[in-house]
mmCIF file of C-alpha atoms in Angstrom:
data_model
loop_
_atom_site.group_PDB
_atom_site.id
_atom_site.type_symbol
_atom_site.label_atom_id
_atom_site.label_comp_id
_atom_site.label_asym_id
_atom_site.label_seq_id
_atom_site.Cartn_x
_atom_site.Cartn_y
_atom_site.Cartn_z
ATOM 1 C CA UNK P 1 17.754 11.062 -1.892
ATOM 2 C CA UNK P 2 20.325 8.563 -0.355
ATOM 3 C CA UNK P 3 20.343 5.221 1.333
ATOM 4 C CA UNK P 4 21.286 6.928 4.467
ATOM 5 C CA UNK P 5 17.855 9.219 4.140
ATOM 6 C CA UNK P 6 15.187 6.650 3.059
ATOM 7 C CA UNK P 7 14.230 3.342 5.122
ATOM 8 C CA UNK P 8 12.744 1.835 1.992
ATOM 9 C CA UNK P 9 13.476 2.158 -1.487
ATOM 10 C CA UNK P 10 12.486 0.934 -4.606
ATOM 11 C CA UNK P 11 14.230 1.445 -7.795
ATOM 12 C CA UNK P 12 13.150 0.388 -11.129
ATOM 13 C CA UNK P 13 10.789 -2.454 -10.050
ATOM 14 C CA UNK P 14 9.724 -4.745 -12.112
ATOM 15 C CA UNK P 15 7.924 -7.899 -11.445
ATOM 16 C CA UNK P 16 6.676 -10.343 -14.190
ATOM 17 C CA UNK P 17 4.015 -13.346 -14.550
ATOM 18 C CA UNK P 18 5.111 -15.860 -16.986
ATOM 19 C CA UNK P 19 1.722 -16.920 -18.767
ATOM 20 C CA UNK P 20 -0.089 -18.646 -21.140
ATOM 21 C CA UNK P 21 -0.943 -15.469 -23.035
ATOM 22 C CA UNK P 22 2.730 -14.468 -22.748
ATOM 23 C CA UNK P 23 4.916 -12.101 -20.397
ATOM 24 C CA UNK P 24 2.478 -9.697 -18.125
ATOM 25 C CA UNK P 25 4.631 -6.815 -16.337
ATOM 26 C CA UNK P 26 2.050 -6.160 -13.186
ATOM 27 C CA UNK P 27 4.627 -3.835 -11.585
ATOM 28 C CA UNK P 28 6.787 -1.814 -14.203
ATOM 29 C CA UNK P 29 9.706 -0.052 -13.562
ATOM 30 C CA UNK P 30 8.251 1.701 -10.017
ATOM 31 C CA UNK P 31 10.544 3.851 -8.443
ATOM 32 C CA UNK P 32 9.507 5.135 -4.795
ATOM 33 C CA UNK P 33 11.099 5.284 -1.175
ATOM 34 C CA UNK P 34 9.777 5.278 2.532
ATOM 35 C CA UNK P 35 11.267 7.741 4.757
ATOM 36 C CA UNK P 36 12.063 6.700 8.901
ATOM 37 C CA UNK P 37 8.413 7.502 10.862
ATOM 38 C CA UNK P 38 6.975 8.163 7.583
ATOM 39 C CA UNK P 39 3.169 7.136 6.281
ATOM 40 C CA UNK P 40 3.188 6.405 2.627
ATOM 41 C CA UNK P 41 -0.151 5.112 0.568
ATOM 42 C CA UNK P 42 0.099 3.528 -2.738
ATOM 43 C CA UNK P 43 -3.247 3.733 -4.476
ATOM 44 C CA UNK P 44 -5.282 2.868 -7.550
ATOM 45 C CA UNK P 45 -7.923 0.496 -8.814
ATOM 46 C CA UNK P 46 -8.295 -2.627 -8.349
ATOM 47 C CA UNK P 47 -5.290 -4.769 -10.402
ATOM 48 C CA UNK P 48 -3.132 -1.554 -10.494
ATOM 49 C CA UNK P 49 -0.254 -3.771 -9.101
ATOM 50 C CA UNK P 50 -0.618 -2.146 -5.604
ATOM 51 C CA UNK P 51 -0.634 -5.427 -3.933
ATOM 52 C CA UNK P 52 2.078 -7.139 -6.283
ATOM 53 C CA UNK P 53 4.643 -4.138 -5.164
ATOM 54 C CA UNK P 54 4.028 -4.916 -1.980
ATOM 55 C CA UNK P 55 4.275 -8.661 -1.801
ATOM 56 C CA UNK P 56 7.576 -8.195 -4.077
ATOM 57 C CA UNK P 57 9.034 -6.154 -1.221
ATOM 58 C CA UNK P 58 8.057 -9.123 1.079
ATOM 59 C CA UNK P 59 9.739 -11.370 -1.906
ATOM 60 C CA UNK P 60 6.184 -13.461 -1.472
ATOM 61 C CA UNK P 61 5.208 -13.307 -5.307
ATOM 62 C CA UNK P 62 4.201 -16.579 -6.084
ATOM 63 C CA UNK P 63 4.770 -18.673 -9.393
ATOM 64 C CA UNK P 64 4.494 -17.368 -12.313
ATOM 65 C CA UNK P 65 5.456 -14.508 -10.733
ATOM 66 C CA UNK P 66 9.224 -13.210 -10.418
ATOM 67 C CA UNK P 67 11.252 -10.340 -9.710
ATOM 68 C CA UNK P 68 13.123 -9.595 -12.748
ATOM 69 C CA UNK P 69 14.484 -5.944 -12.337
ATOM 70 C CA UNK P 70 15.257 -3.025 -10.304
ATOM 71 C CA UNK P 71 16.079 -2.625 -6.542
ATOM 72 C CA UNK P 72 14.732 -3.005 -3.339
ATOM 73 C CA UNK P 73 16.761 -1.700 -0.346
ATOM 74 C CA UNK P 74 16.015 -1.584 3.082
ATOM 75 C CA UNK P 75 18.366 0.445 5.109
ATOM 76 C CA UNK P 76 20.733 0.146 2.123
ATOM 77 C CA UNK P 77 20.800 -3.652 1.853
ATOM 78 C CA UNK P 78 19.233 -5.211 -1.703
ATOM 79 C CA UNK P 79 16.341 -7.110 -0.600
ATOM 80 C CA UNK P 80 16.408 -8.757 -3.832
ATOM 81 C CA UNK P 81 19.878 -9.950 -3.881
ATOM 82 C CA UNK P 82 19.545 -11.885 -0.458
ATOM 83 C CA UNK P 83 18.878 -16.029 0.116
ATOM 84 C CA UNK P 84 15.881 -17.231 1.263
ATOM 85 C CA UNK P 85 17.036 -17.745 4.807
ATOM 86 C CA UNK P 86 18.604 -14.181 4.912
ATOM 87 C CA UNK P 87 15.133 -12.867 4.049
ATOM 88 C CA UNK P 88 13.039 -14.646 6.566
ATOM 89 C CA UNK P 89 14.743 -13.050 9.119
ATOM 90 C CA UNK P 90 13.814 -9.772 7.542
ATOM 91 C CA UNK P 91 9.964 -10.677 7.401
ATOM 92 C CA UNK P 92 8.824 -10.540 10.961
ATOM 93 C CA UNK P 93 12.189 -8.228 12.730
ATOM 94 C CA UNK P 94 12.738 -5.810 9.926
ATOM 95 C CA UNK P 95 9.329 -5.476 7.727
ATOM 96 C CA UNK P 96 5.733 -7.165 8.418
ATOM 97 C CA UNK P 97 2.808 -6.960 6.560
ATOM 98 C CA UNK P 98 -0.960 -7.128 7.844
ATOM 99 C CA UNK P 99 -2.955 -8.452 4.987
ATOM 100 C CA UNK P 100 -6.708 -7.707 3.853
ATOM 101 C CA UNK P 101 -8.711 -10.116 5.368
ATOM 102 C CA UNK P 102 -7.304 -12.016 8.831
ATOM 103 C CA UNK P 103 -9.283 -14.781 8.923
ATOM 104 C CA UNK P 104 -7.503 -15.863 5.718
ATOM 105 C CA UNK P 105 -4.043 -15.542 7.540
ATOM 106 C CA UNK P 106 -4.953 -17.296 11.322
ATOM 107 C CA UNK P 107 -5.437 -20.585 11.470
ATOM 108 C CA UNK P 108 -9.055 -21.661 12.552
ATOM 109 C CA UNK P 109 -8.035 -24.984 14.771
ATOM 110 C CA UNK P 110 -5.392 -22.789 17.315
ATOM 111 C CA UNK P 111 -5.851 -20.343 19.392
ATOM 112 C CA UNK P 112 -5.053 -16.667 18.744
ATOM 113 C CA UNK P 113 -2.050 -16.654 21.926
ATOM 114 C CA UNK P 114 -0.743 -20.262 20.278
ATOM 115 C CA UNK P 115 -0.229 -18.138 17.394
ATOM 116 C CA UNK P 116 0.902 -14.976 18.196
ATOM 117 C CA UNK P 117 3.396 -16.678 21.003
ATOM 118 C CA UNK P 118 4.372 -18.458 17.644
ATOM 119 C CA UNK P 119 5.246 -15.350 15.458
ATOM 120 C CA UNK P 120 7.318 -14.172 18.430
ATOM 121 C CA UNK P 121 9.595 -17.390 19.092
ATOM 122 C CA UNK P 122 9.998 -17.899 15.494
ATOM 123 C CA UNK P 123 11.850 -14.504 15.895
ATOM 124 C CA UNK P 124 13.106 -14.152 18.983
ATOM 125 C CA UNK P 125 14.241 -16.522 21.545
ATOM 126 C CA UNK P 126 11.826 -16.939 24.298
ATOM 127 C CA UNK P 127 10.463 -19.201 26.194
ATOM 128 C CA UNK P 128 6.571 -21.108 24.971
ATOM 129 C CA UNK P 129 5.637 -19.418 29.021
ATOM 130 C CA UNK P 130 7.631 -15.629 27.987
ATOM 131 C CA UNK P 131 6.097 -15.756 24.419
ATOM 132 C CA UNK P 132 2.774 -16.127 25.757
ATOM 133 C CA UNK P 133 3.012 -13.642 28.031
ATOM 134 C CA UNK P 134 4.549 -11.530 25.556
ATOM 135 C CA UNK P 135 1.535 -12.181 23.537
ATOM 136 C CA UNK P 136 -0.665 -10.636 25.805
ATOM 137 C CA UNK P 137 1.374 -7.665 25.886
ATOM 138 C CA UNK P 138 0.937 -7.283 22.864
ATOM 139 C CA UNK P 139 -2.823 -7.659 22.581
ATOM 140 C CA UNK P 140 -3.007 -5.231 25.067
ATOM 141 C CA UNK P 141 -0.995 -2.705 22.857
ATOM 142 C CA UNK P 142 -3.801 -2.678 19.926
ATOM 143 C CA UNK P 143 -6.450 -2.310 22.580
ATOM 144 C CA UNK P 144 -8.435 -5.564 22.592
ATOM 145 C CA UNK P 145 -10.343 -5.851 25.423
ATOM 146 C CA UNK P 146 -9.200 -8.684 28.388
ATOM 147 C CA UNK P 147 -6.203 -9.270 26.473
ATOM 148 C CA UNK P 148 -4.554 -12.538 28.490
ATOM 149 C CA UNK P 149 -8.175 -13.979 28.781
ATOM 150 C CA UNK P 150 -8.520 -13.507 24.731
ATOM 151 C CA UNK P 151 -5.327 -15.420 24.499
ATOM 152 C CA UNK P 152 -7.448 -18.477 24.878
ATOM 153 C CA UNK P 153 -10.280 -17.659 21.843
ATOM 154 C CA UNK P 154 -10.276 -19.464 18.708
ATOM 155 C CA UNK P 155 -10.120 -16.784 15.866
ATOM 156 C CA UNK P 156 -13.699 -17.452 14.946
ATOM 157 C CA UNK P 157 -14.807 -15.951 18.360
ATOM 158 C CA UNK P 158 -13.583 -12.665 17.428
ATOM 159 C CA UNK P 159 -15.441 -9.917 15.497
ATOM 160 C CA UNK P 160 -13.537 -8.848 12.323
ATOM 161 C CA UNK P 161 -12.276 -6.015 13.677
ATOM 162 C CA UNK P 162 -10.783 -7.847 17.052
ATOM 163 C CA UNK P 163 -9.036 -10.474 14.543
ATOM 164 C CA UNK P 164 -7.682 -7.607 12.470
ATOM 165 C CA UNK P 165 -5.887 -6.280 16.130
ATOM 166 C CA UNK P 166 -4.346 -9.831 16.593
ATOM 167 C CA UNK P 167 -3.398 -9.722 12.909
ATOM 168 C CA UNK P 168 -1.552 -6.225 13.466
ATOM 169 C CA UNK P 169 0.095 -7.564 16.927
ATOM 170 C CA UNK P 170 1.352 -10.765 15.162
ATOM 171 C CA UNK P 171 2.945 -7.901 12.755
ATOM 172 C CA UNK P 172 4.946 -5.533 15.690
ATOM 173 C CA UNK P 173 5.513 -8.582 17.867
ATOM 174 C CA UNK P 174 9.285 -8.395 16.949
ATOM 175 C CA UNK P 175 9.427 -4.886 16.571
ATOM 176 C CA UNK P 176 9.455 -3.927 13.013
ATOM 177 C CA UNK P 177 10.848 -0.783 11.577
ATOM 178 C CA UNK P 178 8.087 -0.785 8.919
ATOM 179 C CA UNK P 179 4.518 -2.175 8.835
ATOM 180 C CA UNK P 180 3.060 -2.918 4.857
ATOM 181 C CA UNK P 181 -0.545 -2.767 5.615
ATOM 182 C CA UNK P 182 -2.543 -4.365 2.643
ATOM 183 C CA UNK P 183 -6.022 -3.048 2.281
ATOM 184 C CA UNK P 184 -6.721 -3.756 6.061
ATOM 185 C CA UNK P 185 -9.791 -2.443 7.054
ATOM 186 C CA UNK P 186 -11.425 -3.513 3.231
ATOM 187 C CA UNK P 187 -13.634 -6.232 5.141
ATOM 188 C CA UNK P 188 -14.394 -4.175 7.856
ATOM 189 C CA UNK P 189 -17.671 -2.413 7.990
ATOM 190 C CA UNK P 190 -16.894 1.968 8.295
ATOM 191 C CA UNK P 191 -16.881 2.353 11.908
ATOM 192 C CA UNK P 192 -14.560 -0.656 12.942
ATOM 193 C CA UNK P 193 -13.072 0.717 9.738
ATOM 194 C CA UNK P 194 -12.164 4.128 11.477
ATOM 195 C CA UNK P 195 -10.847 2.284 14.442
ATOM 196 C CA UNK P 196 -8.468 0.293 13.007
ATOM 197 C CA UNK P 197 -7.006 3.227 11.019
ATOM 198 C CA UNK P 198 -6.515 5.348 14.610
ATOM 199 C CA UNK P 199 -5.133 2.149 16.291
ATOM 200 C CA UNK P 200 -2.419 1.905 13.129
ATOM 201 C CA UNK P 201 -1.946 6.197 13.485
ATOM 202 C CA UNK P 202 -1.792 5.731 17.398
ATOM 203 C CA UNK P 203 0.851 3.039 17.169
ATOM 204 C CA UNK P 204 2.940 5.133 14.004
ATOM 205 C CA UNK P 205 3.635 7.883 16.608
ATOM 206 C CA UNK P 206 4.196 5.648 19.580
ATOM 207 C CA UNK P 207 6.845 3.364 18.376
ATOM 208 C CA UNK P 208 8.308 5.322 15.247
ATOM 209 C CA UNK P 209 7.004 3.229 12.749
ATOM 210 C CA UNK P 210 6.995 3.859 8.744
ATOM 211 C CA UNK P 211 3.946 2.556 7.257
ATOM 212 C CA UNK P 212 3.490 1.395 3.729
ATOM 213 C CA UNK P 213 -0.283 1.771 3.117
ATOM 214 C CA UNK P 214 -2.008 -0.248 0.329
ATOM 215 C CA UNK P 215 -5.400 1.224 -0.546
ATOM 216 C CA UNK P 216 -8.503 2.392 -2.735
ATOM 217 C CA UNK P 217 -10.008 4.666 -0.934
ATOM 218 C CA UNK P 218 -8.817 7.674 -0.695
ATOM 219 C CA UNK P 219 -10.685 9.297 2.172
ATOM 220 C CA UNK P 220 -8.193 6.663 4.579
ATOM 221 C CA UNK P 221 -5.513 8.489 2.764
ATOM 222 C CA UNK P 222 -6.363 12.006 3.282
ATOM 223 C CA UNK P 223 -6.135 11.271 6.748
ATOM 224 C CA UNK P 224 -3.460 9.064 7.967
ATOM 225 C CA UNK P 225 -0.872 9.051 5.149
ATOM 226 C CA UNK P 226 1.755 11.771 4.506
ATOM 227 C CA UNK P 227 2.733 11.334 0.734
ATOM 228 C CA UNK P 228 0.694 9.746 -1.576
ATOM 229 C CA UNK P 229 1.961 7.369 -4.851
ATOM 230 C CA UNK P 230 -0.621 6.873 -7.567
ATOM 231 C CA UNK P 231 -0.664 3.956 -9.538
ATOM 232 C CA UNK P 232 -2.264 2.879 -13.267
ATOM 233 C CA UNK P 233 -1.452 -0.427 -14.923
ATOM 234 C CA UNK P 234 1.635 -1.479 -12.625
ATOM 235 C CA UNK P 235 2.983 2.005 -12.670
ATOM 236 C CA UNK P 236 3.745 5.147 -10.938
ATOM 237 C CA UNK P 237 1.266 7.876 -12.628
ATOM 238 C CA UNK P 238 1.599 10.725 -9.835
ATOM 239 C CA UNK P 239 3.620 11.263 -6.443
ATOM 240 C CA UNK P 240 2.766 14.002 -4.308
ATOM 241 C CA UNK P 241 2.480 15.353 -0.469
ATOM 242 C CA UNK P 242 -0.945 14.329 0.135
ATOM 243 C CA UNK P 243 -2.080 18.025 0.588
ATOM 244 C CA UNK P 244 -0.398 19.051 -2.555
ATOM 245 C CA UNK P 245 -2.449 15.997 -4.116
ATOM 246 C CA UNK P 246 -5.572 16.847 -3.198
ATOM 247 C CA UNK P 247 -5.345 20.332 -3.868
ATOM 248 C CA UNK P 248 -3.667 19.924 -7.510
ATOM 249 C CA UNK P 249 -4.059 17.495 -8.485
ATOM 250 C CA UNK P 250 -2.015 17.035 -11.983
ATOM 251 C CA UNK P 251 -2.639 13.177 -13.933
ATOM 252 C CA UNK P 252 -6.238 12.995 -15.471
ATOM 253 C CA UNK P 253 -6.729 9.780 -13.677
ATOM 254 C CA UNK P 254 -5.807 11.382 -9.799
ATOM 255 C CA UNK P 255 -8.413 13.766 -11.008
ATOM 256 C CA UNK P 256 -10.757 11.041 -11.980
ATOM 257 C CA UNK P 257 -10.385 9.146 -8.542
ATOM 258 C CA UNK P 258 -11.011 12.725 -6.356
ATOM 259 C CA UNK P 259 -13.694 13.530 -8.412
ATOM 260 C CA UNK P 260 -15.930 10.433 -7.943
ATOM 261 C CA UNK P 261 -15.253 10.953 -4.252
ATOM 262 C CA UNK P 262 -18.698 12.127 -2.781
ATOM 263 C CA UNK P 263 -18.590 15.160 -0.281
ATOM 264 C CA UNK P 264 -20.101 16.491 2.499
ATOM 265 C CA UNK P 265 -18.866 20.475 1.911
ATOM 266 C CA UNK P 266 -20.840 20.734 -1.852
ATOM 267 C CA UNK P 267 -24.240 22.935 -1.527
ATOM 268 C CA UNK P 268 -27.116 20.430 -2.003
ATOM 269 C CA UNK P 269 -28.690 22.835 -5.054
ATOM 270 C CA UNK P 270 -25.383 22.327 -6.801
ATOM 271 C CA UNK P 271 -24.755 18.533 -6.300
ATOM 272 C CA UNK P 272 -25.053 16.146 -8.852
ATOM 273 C CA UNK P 273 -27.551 14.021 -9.704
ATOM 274 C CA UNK P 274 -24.772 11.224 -9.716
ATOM 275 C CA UNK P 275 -20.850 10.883 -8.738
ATOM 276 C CA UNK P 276 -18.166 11.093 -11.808
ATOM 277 C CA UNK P 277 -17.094 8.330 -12.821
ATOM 278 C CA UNK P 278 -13.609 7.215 -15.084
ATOM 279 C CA UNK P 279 -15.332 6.438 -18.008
ATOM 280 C CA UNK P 280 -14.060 2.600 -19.558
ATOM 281 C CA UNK P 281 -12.400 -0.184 -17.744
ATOM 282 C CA UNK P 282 -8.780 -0.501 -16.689
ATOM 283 C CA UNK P 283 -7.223 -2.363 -19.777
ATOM 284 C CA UNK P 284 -5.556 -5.821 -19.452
ATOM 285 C CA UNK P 285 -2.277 -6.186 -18.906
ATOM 286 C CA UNK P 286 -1.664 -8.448 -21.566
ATOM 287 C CA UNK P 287 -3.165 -5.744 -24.322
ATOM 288 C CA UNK P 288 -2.090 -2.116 -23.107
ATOM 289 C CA UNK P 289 -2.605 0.297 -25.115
ATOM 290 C CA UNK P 290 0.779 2.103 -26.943
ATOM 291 C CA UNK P 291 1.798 5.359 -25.714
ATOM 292 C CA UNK P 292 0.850 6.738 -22.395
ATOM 293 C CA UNK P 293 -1.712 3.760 -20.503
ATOM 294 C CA UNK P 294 -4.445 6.042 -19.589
ATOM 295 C CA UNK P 295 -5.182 6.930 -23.180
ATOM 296 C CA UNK P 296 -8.155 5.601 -23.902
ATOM 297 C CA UNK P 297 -9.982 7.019 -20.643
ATOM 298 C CA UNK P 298 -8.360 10.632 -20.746
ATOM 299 C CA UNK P 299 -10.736 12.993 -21.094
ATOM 300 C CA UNK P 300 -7.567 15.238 -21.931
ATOM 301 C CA UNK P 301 -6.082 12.980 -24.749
ATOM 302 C CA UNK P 302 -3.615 14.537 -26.869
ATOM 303 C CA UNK P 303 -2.372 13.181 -29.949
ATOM 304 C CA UNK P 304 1.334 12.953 -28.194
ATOM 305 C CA UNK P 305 -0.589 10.472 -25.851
ATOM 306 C CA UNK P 306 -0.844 7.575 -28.583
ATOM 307 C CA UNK P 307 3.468 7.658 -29.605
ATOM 308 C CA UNK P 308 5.868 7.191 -26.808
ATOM 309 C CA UNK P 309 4.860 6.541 -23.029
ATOM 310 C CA UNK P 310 5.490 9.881 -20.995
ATOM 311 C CA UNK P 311 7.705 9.876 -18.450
ATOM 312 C CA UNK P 312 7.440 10.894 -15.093
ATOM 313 C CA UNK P 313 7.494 14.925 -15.521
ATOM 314 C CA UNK P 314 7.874 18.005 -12.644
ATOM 315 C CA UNK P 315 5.291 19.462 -11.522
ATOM 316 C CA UNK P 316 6.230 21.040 -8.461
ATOM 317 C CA UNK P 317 8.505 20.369 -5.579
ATOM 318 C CA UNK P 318 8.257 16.846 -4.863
ATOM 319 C CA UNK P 319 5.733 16.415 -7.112
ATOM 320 C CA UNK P 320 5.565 14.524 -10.357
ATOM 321 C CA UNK P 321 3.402 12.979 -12.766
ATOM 322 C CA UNK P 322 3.529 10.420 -16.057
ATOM 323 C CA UNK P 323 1.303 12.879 -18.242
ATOM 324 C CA UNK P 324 2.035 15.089 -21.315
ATOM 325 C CA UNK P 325 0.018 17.980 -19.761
ATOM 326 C CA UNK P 326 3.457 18.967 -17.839
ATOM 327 C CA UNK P 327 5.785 18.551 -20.816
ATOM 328 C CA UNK P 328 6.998 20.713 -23.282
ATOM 329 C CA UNK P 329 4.732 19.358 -25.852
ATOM 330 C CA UNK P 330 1.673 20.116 -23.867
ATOM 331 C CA UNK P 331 -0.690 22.203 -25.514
ATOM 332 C CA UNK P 332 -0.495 25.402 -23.362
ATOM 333 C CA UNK P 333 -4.058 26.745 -23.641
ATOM 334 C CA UNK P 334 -5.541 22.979 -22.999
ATOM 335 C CA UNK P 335 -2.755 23.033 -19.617
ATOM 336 C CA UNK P 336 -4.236 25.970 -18.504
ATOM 337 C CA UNK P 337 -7.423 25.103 -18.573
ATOM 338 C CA UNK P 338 -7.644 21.865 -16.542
ATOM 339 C CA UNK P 339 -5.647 23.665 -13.920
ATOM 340 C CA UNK P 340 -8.113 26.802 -14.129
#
C-alpha cells in the first residue's frame, strides 16, 4: 500500500513503559493502516494494548510510557517526528478521539456549550457568540434533543448516552478526517449502546469519516466495522475483512473470542450447557512466554510454538495471521482439521 492510498498508517509500533520490574513493550512492533471513509476495529482482551495504540497515535501516552519505534503517518506526515505544538493542531482538525466513559473527559462545574464552544475556538477562530452557536449545530448533528436549550445543562443533567453525543460533537467540531473511538458505548447499557453505534455509522457515511474503533465485543464489530485487526499481548495476531473473519477464522485465539460469543441461530437441543471459554489468563507483560504468546492457551499447540515467535503468515487475500498453523512447518493433517 502507499502513503497516497492509506489515511493512517502504522509501521512497526512500538511503545514502552519504563518500570520497576523492568522494560514492558504494551504495543510491539504493530503494523496496520486506515484507508479514506474506512471503519477499522482493533480488538482483544482487556490489556491487549488496544488502548495504548491508540493513545500513541494521539502521542497522549503518559510517563513511563514512550514511543520508541516504528511510524505513524497521517496523510504521509510522521506523527512521531513532529513538536508538541505541531501535534496539537493535529488533535482536534486532523484526528479526535471519543474516549470510554465522558463524564471522565467533561468537566462537572461548566456547562456542556462552555465546553464544546471551547473545543471549537481552540481550533478555529470564532467568535465566544459563533462558537456557541456553532455548538449547537453541532449538538443537533448527533441528534440530542433541544440542542441550543441543552447548551445550558451541566454534564451531570445528561443521561450517559446524551453525554456520550456531546463527547462525539466535541470530537467532529473541527472537522476531523478520522474519529479514534475508544470503547465508547462500554458504560452504556445495550440499547443506548445500539444508538450510539448508528449515530457513529450515520455520521461515517455523511461526512466521509474513517473510524478507528477500539473494542471487545465483537458483535459492535460485525456490524459497523469493515476490516477487523486482532490483537494478543501488544500485538497484531490476525487481520482480516470482517466477513472473511468471521467466516474463517485462522489464529486459535480469533477462534476462541467467536466461539464464546453466544447466538441466537444455534437449535436449542444442540446448545451448550455453557459458552466456550479461552482457557487461562492473558500472561503479564513483564513474563511472556518464549515463542509464539498464545502458547500456553492454544488448544492447537505445536512444538514449533515454544522456539521462535511466528510471524505474521498468508492466509488469504488480505488476510494474515501470527500462527504456525499457516506455515510451512504446520502439521498438515492437524491444519486441516481445525479448518474442517
Amino acid at each position: 500500500m502507499t502513503e497516497t492510498e492509506a489515511l493512517l498508517e502504522v509501521q512497526n509500533l512500538r511503545t514502552s513503559f519504563f518500570t520497576s520490574d523492568g522494560v514492558v513493550h504494551a504495543v510491539d512492533n504493530v503494523s496496520f493502516h486506515v484507508r479514506r471513509g474506512e471503519a477499522v476495529a482493533l480488538v482483544g482482551e482487556s490489556g491487549c494494548g488496544k488502548s495504548v495504540t491508540a493513545m500513541s497515535i494521539m502521542r497522549l501516552v503518559a510517563s513511563p510510557g514512550k514511543i520508541t519505534g516504528g511510524a505513524i503517518r497521517f496523510k504521509g506526515r510522521d506523527l512521531a517526528s513532529l513538536s508538541e505544538k505541531e501535534m496539537r493542531n493535529v488533535r482536534g482538525n486532523d484526528i479526535a478521539m471519543v474516549f470510554q466513559e465522558p463524564m471522565t473527559s467533561l468537566n462537572p462545574v461548566f456547562k456542556i456549550g462552555a465546553q464544546v464552544a471551547e473545543a471549537i475556538r481552540i481550533h478555529r477562530k470564532m467568535s465566544k457568540k459563533d462558537a456557541w452557536q456553532e455548538a449547537g449545530r453541532m449538538l443537533e448533528l448527533v441528534s440530542i434533543p433541544d440542542p441550543y436549550k441543552r447548551l445550558d445543562d451541566y454534564p451531570h443533567q445528561l443521561s450517559g448516552g446524551m453525554r456520550q453525543r456531546v463527547m462525539i460533537a466535541m470530537a467532529l467540531s473541527c472537522d476531523p478526517e478520522l474519529l479514534i473511538a475508544d470503547e465508547p458505548t462500554t458504560a452504556l447499557d445495550v440499547t443506548i449502546q445500539a444508538q450510539i453505534m448508528e449515530l457513529l455509522a450515520s455520521l461515517q457515511k455523511k461526512l466521509g469519516l474513517a473510524i478507528l474503533l477500539i473494542t471487545h465485543d465483537l458483535g459492535v464489530v460485525a456490524e459497523f466495522c469493515e476490516r477487523v485487526i486482532v490483537m494478543y499481548t501488544g500485538r497484531i495476531v490476525e487481520e482480516a475483512s470482517v466477513g472473511e473473519l468471521f467466516a474463517n477464522p485462522a489464529h486459535p485465539y480469533t477462534r476462541g473470542l467467536l466461539k464464546s460469543l453466544p447466538s441466537i441461530n444455534e437449535d436449542p437441543a444442540n446448545r451448550p450447557p455453557r459458552l466456550a471459554t479461552i482457557r487461562g489468563m492473558v500472561p503479564s507483560l513483564t513474563a511472556l512466554p518464549h515463542g509464539c504468546k498464545f502458547n500456553p492457551r492454544c488448544p492447537d499447540v505445536m512444538e514449533i510454538c515454544y522456539g521462535n515467535e511466528p510471524a505474521q503468515m498468508k492466509v488469504g487475500d488480505a488476510h494474515t495471521a501470527r500462527c504456525y498453523l499457516h506455515g510451512d512447518q504446520a502439521d498438515p493433517e492437524r491444519t486441516s482439521a481445525i479448518e474442517n
